[in-house]
Coordinates of C-alpha atoms in Angstrom, one line a residue:
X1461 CA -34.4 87.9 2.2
X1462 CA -32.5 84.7 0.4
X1463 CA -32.6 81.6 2.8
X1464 CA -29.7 80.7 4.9
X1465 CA -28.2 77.4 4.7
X1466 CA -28.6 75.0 7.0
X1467 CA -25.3 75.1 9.9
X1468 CA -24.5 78.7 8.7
X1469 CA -23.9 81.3 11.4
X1470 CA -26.5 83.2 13.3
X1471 CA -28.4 79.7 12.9
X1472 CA -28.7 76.8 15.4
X1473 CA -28.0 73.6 14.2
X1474 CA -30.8 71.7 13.1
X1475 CA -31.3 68.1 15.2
X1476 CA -32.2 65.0 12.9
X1477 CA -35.4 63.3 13.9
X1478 CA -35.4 60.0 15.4
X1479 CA -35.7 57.5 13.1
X1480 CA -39.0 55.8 13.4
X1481 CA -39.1 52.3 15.4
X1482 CA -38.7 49.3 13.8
X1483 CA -37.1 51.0 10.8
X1484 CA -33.6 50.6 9.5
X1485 CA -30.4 52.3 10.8
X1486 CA -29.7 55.4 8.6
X1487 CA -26.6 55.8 7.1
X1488 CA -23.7 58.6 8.0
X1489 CA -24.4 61.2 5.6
X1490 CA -20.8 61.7 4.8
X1491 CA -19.8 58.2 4.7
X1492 CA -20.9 55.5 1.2
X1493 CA -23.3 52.6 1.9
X1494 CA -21.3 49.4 2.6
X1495 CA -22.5 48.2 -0.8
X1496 CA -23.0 50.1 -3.6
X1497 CA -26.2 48.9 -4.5
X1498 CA -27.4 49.3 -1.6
X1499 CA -27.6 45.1 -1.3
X1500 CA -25.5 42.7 0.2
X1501 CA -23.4 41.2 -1.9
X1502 CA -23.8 37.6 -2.8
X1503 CA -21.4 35.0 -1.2
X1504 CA -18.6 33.6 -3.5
X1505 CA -19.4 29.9 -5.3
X1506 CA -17.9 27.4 -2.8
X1507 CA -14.8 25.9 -4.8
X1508 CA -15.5 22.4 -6.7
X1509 CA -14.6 19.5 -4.9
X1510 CA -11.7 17.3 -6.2
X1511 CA -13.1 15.0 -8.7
X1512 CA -14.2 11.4 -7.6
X1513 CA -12.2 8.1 -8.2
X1514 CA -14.8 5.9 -7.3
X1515 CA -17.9 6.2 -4.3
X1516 CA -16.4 7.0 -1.2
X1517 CA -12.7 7.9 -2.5
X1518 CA -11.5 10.8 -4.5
X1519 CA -8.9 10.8 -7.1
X1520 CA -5.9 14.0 -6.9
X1521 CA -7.8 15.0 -3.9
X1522 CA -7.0 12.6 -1.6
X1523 CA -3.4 11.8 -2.7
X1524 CA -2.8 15.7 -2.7
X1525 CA -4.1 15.3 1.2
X1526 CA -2.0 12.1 2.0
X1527 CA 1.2 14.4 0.9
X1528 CA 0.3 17.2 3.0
X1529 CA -0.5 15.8 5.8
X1530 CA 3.0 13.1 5.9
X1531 CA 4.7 16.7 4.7
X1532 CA 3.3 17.9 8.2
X1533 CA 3.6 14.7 10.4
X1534 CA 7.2 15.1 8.9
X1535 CA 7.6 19.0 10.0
X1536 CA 5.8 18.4 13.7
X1537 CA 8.5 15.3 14.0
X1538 CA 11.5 17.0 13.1
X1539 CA 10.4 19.9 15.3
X1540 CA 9.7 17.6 18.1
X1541 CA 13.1 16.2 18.1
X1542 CA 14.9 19.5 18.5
X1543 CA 12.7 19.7 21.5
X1544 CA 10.6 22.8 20.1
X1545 CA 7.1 23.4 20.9
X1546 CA 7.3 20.8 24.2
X1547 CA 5.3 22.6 27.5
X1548 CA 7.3 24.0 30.0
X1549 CA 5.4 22.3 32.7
X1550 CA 7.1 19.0 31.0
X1551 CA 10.8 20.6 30.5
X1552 CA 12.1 19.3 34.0
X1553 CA 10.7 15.8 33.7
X1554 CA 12.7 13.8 30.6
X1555 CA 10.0 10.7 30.8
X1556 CA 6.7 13.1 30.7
X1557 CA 8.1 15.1 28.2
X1558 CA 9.1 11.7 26.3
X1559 CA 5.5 10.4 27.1
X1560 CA 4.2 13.8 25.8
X1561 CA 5.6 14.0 23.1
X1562 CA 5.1 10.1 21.7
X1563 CA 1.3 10.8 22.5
X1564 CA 1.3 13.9 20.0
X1565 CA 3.3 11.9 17.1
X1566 CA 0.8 9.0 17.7
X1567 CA -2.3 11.5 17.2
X1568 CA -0.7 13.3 13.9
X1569 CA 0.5 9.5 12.6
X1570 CA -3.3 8.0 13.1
X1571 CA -4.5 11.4 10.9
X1572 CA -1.7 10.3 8.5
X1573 CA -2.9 6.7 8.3
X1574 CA -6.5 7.4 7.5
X1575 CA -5.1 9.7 4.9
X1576 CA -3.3 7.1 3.5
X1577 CA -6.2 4.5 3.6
X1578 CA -8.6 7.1 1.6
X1579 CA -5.5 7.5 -1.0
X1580 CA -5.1 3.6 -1.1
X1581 CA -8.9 2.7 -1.9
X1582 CA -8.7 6.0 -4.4
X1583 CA -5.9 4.7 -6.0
X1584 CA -7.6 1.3 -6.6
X1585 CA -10.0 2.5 -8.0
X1586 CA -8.0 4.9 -10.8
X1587 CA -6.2 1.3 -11.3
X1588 CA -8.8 -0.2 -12.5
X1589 CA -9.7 2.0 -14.8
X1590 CA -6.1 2.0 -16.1
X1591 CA -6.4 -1.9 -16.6
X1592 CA -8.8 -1.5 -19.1
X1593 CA -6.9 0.9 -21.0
X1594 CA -3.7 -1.4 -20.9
X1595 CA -5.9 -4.2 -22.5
X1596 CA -7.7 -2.4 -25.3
X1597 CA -4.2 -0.8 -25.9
X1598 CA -3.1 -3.7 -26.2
X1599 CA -5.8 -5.5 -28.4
X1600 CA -4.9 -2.4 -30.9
X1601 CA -1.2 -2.9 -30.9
X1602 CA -2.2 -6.6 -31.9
X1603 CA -4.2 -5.1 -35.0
X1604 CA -1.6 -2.5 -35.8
X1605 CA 1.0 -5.5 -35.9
X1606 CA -1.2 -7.8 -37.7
X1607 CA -2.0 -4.9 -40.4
X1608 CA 1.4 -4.2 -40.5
X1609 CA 2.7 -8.0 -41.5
X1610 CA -0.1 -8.5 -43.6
X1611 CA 1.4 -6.2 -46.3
X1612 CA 3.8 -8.7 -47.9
X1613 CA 1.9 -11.9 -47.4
X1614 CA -1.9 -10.7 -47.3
X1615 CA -4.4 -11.3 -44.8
X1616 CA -5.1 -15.0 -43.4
X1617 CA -7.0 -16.6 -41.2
X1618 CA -4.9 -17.4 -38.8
X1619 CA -4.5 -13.3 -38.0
X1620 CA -8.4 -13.5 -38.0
X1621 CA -8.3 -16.0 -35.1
X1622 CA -5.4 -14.0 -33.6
X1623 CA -7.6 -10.7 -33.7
X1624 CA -10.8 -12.6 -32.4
X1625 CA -8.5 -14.1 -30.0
X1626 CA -7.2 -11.0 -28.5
X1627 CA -11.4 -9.3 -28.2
X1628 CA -12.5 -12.3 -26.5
X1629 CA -9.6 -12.0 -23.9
X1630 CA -10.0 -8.9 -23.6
X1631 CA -14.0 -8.7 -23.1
X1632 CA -13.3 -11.0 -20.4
X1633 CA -10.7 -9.1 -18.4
X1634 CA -12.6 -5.6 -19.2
X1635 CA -16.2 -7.5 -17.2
X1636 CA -13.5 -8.8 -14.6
X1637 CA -12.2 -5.4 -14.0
X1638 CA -15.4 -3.9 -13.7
X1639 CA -16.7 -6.0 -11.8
X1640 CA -13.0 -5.7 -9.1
X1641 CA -13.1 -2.1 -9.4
X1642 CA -12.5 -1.6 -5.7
X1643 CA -10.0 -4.3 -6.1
X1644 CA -7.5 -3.1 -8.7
X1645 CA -9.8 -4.1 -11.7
X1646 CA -8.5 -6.7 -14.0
X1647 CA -5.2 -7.2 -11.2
X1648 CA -7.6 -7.8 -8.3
X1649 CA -6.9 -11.9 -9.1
X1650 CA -3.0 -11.6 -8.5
X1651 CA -3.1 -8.8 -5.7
X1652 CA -2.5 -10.9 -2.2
X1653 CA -4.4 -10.8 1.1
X1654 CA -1.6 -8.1 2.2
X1655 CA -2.8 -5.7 -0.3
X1656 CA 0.6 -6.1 -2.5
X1657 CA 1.2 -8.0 -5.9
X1658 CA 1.9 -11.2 -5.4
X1659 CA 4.8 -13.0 -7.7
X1660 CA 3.5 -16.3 -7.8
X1661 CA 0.2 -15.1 -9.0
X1662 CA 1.3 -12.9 -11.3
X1663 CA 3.7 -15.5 -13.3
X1664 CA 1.0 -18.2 -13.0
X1665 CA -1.7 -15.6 -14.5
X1666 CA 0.7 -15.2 -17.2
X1667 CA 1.0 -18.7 -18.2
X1668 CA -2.9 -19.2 -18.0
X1669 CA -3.5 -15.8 -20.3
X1670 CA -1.5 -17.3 -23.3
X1671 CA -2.8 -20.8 -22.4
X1672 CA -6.5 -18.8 -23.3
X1673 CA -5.2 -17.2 -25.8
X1674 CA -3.4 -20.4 -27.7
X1675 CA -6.6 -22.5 -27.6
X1676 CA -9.0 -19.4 -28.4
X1677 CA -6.7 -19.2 -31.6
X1678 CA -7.3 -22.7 -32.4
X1679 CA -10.6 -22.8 -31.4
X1680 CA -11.7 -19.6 -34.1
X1681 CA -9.4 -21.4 -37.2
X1682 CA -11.2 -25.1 -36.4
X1683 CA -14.3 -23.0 -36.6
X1684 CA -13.1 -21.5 -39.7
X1685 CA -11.9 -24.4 -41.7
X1686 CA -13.6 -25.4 -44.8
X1687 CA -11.5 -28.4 -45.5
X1688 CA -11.5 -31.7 -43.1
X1689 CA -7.5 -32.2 -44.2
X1690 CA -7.3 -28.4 -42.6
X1691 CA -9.2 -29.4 -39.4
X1692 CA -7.4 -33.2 -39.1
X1693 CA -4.2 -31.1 -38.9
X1694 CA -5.8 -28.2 -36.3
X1695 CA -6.8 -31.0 -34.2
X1696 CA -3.2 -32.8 -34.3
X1697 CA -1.6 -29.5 -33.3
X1698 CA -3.7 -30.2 -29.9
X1699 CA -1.7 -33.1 -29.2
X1700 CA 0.3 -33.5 -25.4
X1701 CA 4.1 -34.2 -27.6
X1702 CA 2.9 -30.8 -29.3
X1703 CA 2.9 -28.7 -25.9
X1704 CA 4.2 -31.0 -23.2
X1705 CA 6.6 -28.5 -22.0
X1706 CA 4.5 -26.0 -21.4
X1707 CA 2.0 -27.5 -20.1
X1708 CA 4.4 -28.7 -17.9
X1709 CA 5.1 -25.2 -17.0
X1710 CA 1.5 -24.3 -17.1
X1711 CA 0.6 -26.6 -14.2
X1712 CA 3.9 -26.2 -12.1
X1713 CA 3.7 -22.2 -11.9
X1714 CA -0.3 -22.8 -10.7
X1715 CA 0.7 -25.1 -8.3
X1716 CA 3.4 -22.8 -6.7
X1717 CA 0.7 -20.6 -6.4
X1718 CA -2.0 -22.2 -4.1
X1719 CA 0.9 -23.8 -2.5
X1720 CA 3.1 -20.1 -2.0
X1721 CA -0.4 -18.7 -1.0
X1722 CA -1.0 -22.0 1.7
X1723 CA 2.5 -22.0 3.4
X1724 CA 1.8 -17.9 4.2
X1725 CA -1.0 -18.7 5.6
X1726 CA -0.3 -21.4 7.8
X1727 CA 3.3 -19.6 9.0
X1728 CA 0.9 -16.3 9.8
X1729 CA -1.4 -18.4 11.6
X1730 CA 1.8 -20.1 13.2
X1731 CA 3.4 -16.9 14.3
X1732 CA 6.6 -17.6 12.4
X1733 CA 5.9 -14.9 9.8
X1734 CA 4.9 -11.3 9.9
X1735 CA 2.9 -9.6 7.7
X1736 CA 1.5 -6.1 7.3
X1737 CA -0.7 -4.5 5.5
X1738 CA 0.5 -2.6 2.7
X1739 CA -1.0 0.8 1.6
X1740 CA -1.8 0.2 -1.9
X1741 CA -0.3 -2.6 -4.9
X1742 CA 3.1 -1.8 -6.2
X1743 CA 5.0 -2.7 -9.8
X1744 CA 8.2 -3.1 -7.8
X1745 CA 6.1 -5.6 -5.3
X1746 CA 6.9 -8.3 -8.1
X1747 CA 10.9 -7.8 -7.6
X1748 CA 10.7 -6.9 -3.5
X1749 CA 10.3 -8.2 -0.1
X1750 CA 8.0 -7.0 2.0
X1751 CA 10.2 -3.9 3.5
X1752 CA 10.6 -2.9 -0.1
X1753 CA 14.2 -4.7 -0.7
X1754 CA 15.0 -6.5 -3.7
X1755 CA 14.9 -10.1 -3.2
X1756 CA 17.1 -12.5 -5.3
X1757 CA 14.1 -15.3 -5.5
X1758 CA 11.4 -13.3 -6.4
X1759 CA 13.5 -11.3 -9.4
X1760 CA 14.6 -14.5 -10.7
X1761 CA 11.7 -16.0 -10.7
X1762 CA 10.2 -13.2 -12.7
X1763 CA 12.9 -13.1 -15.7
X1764 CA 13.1 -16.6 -16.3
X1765 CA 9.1 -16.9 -16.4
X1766 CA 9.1 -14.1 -18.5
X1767 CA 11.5 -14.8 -20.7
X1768 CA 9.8 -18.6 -21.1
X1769 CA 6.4 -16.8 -22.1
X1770 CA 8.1 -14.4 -24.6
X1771 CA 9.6 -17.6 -26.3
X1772 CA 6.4 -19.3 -26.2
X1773 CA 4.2 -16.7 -27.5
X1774 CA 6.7 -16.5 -30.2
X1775 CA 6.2 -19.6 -31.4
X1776 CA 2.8 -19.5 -31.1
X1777 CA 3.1 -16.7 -33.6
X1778 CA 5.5 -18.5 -36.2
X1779 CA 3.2 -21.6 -35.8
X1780 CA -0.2 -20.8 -35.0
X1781 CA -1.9 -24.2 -36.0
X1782 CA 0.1 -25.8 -33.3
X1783 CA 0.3 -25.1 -29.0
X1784 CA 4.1 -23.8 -28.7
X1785 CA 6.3 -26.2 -28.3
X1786 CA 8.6 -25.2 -25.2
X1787 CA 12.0 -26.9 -24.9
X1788 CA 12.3 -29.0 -22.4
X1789 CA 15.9 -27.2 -21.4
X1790 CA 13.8 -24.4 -21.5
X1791 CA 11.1 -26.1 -19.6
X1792 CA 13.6 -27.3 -16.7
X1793 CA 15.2 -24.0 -16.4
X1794 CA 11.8 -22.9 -15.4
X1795 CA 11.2 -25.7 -12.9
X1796 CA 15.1 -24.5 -11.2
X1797 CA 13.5 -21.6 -11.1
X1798 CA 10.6 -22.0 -9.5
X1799 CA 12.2 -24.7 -6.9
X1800 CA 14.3 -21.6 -5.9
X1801 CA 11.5 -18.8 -5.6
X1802 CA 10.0 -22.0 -3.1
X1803 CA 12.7 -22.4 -1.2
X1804 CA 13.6 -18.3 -0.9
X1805 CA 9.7 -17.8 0.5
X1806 CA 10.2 -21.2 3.0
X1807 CA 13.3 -19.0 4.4
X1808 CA 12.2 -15.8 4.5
X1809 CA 10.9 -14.2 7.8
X1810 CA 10.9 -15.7 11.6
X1811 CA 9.7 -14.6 14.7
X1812 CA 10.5 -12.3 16.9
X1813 CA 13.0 -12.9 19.6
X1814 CA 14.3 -11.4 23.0
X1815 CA 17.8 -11.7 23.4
X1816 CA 18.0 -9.8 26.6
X1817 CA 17.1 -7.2 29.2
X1818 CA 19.3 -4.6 30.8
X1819 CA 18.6 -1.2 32.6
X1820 CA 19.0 1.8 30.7
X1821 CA 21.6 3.9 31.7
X1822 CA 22.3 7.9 31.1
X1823 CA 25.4 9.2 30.8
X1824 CA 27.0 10.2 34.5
X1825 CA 24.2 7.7 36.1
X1826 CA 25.4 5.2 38.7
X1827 CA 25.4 1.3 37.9
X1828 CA 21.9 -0.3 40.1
X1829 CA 19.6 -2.9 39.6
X1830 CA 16.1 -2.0 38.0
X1831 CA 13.7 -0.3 39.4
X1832 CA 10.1 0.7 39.3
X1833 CA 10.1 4.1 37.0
X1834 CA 13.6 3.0 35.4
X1835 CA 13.9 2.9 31.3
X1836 CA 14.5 -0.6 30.3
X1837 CA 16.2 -1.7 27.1
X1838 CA 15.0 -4.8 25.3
X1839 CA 17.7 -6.1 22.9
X1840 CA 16.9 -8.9 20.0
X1841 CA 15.5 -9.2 17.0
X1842 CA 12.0 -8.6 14.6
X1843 CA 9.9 -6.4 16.6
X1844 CA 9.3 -4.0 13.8
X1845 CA 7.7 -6.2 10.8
X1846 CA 8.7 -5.5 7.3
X1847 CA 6.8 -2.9 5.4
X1848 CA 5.8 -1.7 9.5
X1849 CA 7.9 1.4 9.7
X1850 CA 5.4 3.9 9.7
X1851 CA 5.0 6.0 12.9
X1852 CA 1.1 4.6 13.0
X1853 CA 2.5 0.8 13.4
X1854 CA 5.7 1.9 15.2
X1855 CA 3.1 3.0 18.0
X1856 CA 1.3 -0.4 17.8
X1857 CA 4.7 -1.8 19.5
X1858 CA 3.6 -3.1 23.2
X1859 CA 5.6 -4.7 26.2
X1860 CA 4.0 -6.7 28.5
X1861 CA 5.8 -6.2 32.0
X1862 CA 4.9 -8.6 34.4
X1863 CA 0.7 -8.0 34.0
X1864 CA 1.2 -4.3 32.7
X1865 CA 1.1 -3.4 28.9
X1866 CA 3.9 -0.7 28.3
X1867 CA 3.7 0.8 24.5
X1868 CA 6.6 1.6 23.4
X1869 CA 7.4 5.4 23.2
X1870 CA 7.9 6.9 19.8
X1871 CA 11.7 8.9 20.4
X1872 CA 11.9 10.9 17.0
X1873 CA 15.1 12.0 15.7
X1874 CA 15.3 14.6 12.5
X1875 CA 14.0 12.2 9.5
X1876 CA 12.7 9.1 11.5
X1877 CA 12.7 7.4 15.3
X1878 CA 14.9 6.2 17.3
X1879 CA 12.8 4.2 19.6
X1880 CA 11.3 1.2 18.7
X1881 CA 13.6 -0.7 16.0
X1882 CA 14.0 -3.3 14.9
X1883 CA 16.4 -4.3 17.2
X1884 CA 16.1 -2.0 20.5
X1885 CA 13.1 -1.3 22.3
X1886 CA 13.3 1.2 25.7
X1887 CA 10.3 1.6 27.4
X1888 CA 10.0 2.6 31.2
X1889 CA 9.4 0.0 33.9
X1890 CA 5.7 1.2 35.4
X1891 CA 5.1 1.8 38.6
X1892 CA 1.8 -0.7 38.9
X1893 CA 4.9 -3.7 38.7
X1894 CA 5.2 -5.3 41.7
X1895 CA 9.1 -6.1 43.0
X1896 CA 10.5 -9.5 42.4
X1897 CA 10.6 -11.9 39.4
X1898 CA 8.5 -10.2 36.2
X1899 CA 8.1 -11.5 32.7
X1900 CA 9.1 -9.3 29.9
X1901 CA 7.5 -9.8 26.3
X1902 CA 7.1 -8.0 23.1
X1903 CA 4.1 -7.5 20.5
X1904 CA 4.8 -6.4 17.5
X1905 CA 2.6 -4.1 15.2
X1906 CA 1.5 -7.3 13.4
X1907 CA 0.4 -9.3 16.7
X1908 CA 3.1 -11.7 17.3
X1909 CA 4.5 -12.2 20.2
X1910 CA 8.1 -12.8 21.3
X1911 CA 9.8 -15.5 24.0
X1912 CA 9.2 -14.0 27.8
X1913 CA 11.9 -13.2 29.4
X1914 CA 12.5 -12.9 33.3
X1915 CA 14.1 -10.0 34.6
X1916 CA 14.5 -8.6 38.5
X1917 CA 12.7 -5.9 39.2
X1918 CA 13.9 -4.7 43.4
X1919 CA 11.8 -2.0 45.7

């Protein structure tokens, strides 16, 4: 008789042994392994990390993650303002939600700042590198120019100084930006103590650099000359009536620079000028204030100093046996110059002042004297620094009240705050003041603080 199949009728269905102990789960017999090898499969190559600046910063990485997360500081702040996402538990009290919602901007802006720091330090560091490409870029536009001239008149030695010249120069910047490369490379010298580029510096450093360069010229065609006639006449072209103006000019942009760099100081110390930190070194820092506005000083400064060192280096070109002989009308359009760029950084900034105190009032509120738990508004002048309009070091902004420290709420509106400016400050009057005669004052984000001024605060 042929077997019958297993489950066909007239047959009971045969039970599966039990699996042995300790051995592995069997598989449904009408369903596929989870892998079809039978073996897990391996897990994916984590993705390469960004590539690395310099130790301890990362190059597109972090500047990709600065962007992102001001893109969603930006989102959460504009969504904030059209009051989305606020608790209901808060809806029915205007100052808790306010409190609330300054707390979470103040959170997402210190996640936004330390983004910002990694990008800045990053940043630095790709600048360095940049530096030396700039200077043996230029060192081979030099050649290509020499090579160039050389066609109608043939090679001579003063090119060969002007070529050995340029590689000493630049051997000495490249080991100066190596050894700066957390500092901007080869600019670390004319960056300021506020992380930004600083004008004075950067026109003095000018005027030293072809100083260099004139006397490394001089120094390689003395060293060259064969004929004492030829080295009489080098040595003549070293004379003061040979480069009086620009020496002149030489020493007067150095000095405005120690003494630009000395009157900051002492009006920081003095708390008649505010300064901030800036996130990273800027081209346009040459040309700007602080708060990123043009400023008529510095710009001027900058063209007439550059235009003096184009003329001079051309001369030095024409007449390369000799220091270039600046004009003296040239020479006193520069000092002008320089007297204004003094007298523009003398009047710029000031400390911050209170004007006045008054209660806040709504709309449909009745006039009364101020009270504990009442908004205040603080009207003057200065309490948000230039270049301090970030949310970070908008939050920084404190008012002393009598003994209590009050920081100033961060209101947003859609694409910025409303509370603090520079201008108007409103902060709530806490409950820990006692009634009577209290002292109002302001600190700004960079530390200085404003006059006091007396207000009347009744039960």
């Amino acid at each position: 008789m042929a077997a019958r199949l297993p489950g066909a009728r007239g047959t009971a269905p045969r039970t599966p042994a039990p699996p042995p102990p300790h051995a592995p789960p069997q598989a449904h017999p009408h369903t596929s392994p989870p892998y079809a090898s039978g073996q897990p499969p391996r897990e994916a190559p984590p993705e390469p990390a960004p590539p690395y600046a310099a130790p301890g910063g990362t190059g597109r990485g972090a500047r990709d993650a600065y962007r992102s997360a001001r893109a969603a500081f930006a989102r959460r702040r504009d969504e904030l303002a059209g009051g989305e996402s606020v608790p209901a538990a808060l809806s029915h009290s205007p100052s808790a939600s306010r409190q609330w919602i300054s707390d979470e901007l103040t959170a997402a802006a210190r996640e936004v700042a330390d983004r910002r720091r990694t990008e800045g330090e990053a940043w630095l560091a790709l600048l360095a590198r940049r530096t030396l490409v700039v200077v043996w870029a230029a060192v081979g536009l030099l050649l290509f120019v020499e090579l160039l001239t050389a066609l109608g008149t043939g090679w001579t030695v003063a090119r060969t100084a002007g070529l050995v010249a340029a590689l000493v120069a630049a051997g000495g910047l490249s080991t100066a930006a190596v050894l700066h490369r957390r500092r901007g490379g080869a600019l670390a010298p004319v960056i300021g103590e506020d992380n930004r580029l600083s004008t004075s510096r950067t026109v003095a450093a000018a005027w030293v650099l072809l100083a260099v360069f004139t006397v490394l010229v001089l120094a390689v065609q003395l060293a060259a000359a064969s004929s004492a006639a030829r080295r009489e006449r080098l040595l003549s072209g070293l004379d003061l009536a040979q480069g009086a103006g620009a020496l002149t000019v030489l020493a007067l942009t150095c000095a405005v620079a120690v003494v630009v760099r000395r009157a900051v100081t002492v009006r920081v110390h003095g708390r008649r000028l505010q300064k901030v930190r800036a996130d990273r070194p800027r081209a346009a820092d040459l040309l700007t204030d602080d708060e990123g506005r043009g400023a008529f000083s510095d710009v001027q400064y900058v063209l007439v100093s550059g235009v003096a060192v184009v003329f001079a280096a051309v001369r030095l070109a024409r007449q390369p046996e000799r220091l270039p002989d600046l004009p003296w009308a040239l020479a006193l359009l520069v000092v002008v110059s320089t007297v204004t760029y003094l007298a523009g950084k003398y009047a710029e900034g000031g400390r911050p002042v209170v004007l006045s105190v008054v209660r806040a009032r709504e709309v449909g509120d009745l006039h009364a004297p101020i009270r504990t738990g009442d908004d205040i508004e603080i009207r003057g002048a200065g309490f948000v620094p230039p270049g301090a309009g970030g949310a970070d070091r908008l939050a920084r902004t404190v008012v002393r009240v009598g003994t209590v420290h009050v920081h100033a709420p961060l209101i947003p509106v859609p694409g910025g705050f409303a509370n603090p400016t520079d201008g108007v400050l409103t902060v709530p009057v806490p409950v820990e003041v006692e009634p009577g005669r209290v002292e109002v004052q302001v600190v700004t984000a960079a530390g200085v603080e404003t006059n006091r001024y007396t207000i009347d605060v009744v039960d």
